[in-house]
Structure formats: C-alpha cells, structure tokens
PDB file of C-alpha atoms in Angstrom:
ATOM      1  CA  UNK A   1       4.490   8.086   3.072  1.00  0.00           C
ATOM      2  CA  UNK A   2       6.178  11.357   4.104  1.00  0.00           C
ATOM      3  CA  UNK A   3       4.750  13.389   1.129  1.00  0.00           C
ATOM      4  CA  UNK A   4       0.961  12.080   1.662  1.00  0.00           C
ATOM      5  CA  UNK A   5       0.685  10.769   5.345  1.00  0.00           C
ATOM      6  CA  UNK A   6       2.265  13.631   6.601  1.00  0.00           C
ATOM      7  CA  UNK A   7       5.610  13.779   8.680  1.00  0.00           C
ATOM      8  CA  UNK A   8       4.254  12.719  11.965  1.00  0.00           C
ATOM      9  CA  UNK A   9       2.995   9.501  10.448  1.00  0.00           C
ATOM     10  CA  UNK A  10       4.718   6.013  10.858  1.00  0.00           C
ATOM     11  CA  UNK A  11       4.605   3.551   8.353  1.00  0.00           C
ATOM     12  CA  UNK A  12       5.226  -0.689   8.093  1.00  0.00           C
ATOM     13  CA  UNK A  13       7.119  -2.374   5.331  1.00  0.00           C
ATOM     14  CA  UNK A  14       6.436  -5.889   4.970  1.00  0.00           C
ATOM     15  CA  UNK A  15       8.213  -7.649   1.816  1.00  0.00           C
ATOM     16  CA  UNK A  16       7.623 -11.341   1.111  1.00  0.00           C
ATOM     17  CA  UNK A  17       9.462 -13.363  -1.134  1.00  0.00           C
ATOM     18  CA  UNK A  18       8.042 -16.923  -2.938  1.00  0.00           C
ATOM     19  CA  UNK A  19       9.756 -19.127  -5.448  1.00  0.00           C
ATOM     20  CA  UNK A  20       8.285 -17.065  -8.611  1.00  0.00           C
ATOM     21  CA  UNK A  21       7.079 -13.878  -6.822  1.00  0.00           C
ATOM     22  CA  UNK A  22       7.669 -10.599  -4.252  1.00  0.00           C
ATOM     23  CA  UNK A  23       4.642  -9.543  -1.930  1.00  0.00           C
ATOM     24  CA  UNK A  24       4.897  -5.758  -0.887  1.00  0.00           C
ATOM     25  CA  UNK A  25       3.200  -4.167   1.732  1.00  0.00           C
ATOM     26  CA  UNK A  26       2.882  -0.464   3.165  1.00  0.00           C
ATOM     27  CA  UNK A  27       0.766   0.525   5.439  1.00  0.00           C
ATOM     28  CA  UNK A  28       0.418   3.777   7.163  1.00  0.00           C
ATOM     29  CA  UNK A  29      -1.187   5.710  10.115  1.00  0.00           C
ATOM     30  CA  UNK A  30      -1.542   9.086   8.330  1.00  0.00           C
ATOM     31  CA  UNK A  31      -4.727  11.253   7.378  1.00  0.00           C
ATOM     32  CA  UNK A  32      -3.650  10.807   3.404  1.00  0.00           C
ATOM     33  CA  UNK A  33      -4.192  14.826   3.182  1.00  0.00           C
ATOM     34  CA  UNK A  34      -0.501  16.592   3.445  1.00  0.00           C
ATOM     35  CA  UNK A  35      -2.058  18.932   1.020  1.00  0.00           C
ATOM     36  CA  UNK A  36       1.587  18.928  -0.400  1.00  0.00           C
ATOM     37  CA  UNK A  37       1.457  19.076  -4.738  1.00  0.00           C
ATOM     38  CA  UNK A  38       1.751  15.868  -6.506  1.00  0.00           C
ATOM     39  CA  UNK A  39       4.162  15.717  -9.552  1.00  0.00           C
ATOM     40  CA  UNK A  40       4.258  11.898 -10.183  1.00  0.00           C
ATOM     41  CA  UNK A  41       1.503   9.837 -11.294  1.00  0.00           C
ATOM     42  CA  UNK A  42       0.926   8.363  -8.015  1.00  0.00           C
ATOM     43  CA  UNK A  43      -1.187   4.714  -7.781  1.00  0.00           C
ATOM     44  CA  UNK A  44      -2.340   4.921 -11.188  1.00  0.00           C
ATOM     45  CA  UNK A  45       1.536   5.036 -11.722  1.00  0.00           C
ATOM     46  CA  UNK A  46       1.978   2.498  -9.969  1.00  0.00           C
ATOM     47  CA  UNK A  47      -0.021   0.220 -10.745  1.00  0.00           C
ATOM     48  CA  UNK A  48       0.423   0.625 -14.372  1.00  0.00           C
ATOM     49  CA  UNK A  49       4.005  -0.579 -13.671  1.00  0.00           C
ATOM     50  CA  UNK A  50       2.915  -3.590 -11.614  1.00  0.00           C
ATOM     51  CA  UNK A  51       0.856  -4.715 -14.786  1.00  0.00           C
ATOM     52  CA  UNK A  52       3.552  -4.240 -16.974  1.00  0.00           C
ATOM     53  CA  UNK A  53       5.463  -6.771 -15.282  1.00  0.00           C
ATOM     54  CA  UNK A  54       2.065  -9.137 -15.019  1.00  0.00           C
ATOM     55  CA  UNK A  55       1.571  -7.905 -11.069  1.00  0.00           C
ATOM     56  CA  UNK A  56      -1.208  -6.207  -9.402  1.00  0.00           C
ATOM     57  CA  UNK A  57      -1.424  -3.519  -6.925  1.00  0.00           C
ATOM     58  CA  UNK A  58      -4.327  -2.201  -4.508  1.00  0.00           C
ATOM     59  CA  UNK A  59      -4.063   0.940  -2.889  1.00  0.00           C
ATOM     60  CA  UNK A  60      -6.955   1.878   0.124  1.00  0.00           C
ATOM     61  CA  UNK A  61      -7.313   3.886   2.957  1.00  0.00           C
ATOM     62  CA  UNK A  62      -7.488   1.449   6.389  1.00  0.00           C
ATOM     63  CA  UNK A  63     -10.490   1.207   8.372  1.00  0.00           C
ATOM     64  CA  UNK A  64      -8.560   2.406  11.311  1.00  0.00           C
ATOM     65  CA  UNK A  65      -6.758   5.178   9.655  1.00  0.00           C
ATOM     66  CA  UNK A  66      -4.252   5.932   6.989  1.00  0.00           C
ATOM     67  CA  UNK A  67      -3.734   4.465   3.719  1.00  0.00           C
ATOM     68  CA  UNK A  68      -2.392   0.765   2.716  1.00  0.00           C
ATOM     69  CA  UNK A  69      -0.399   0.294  -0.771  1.00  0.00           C
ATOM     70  CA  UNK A  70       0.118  -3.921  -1.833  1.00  0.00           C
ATOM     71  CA  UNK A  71       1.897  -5.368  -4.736  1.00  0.00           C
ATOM     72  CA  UNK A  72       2.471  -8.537  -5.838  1.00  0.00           C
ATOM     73  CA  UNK A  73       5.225  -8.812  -8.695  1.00  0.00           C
ATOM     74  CA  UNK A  74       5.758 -12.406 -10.423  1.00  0.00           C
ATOM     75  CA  UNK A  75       9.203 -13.069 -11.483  1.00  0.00           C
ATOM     76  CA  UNK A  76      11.181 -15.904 -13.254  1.00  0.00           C
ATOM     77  CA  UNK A  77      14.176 -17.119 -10.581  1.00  0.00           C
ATOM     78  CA  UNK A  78      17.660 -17.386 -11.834  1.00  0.00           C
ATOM     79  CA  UNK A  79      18.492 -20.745 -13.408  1.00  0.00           C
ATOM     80  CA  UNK A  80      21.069 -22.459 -10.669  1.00  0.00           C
TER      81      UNK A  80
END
C-alpha cells in the first residue's frame, strides 16, 4: 500500500478464516499513482500464486477512491 497508494494513504486488513479456506482483504484510500518503479510482478504476480494454490484474487480501484486487493486461498485443515 505504501509503494502504490502513497504514504499518506491508510489501508484495512480484513482476514477471514473458514473450515477449508482464508478470505483476504485490502483496501485502500490512495490515488494508486506513487509514480514510484515497480520491480515485482505486482497482481498478475499475485494472482498467479493464488491459482497455484486453486485460489482466486481480484484486484480494482474503489468507487470512492483507492484500490481494493481480495483473495480467497482453499486449504486442507490439519487432521486432529
């Protein structure tokens, strides 16, 4: 969030947990133009690795400003 939205931005973390998957959330207030270089591979990135582990992930900018990243990544819980 710092890199893209900008160091005067705020950001929300939400992370939800289900039996046999994690929800994650990010939403920001920024303007998504630092103008800062990018080195990674950014939401393509991303989302490449949320497939790889049979998830999804949508990246958007917000109607009311700023950018919102979700994931949802299955998993198999520990046997007890």
């Amino acid at each position: 969030v710092l890199k893209h939205a900008g160091p005067m931005s705020s950001a929300q973390v939400r992370i939800s947990r289900k039996t046999d998957a994690v929800s994650i959330e990010v939403h920001d207030d920024g303007q998504n133009d630092t103008g800062l270089p990018g080195a990674g591979h950014g939401i393509t990135g991303m989302r490449e690795r949320a497939q790889l582990l049979g998830g999804t992930l949508s990246a958007s900018p917000r109607p009311e400003g700023g950018f919102k990243v979700v994931a949802y990544l299955p998993f198999v819980p520990e046997p007890k």
